[in-house]
Coordinates of C-alpha atoms in Angstrom, one line a residue:
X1 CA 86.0 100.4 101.6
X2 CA 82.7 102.0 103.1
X3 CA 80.6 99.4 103.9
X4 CA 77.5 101.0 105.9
X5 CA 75.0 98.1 105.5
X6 CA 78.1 95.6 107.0
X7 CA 78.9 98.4 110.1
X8 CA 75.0 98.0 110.7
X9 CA 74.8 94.2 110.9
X10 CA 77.9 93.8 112.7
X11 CA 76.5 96.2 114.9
X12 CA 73.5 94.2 115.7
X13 CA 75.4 90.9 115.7
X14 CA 77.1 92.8 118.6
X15 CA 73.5 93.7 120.4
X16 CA 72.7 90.3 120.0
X17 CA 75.7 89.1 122.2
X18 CA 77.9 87.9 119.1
X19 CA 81.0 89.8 120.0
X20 CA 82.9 87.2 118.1
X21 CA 82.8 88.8 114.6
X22 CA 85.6 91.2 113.5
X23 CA 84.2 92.6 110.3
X24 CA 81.3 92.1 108.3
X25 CA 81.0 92.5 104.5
X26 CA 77.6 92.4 102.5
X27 CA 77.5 92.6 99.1
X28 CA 76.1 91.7 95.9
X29 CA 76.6 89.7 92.8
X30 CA 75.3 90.3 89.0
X31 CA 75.8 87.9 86.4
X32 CA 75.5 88.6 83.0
X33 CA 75.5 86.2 80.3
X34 CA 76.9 88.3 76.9
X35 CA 77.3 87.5 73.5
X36 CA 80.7 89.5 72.0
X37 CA 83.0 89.2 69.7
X38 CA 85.9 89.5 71.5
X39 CA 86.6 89.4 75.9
X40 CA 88.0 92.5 75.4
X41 CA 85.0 93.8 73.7
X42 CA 82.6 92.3 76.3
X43 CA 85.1 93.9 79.4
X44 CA 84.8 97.1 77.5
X45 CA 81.0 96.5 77.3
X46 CA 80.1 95.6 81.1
X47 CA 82.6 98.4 82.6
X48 CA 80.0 100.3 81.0
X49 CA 77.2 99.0 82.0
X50 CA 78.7 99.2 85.7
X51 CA 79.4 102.9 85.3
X52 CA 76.3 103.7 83.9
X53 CA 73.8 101.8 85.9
X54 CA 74.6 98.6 87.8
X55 CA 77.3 100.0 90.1
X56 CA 77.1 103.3 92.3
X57 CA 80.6 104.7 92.9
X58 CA 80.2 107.1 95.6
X59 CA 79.5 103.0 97.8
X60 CA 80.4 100.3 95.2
X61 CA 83.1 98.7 93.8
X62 CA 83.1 96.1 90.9
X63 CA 85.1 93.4 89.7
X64 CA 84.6 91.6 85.8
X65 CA 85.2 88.3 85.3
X66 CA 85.1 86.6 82.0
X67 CA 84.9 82.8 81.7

């Protein structure tokens, strides 16, 4: 997975003298609190929403949970 913005900090981690780090991931989280009348209907609804706006696939990747 492409992670430019991780490459970049490691990279400066490096600068810094941290030579320790293998790999660095940054990332971020959306939470969404839906009302549905089914899971299956809400997973239907927020892959949706992640396709459409909240997720760019060219440099994201997405995950839904349901609790």
């Amino acid at each position: 997975m492409l992670d430019p913005e991780g490459n970049t900090t490691k990279r400066s981690l490096e600068l810094l003298g941290y030579n320790n780090v293998n790999q660095v991931r940054v990332g971020k989280k959306i939470f969404l609190e839906i009302d549905g009348s089914s899971k299956e209907q809400v997973i239907e609804d927020v892959d949706k929403m992640c396709r459409k706006l909240l997720a760019n696939p060219v440099i994201h990747n997405y995950e839904i949970r349901v609790d």
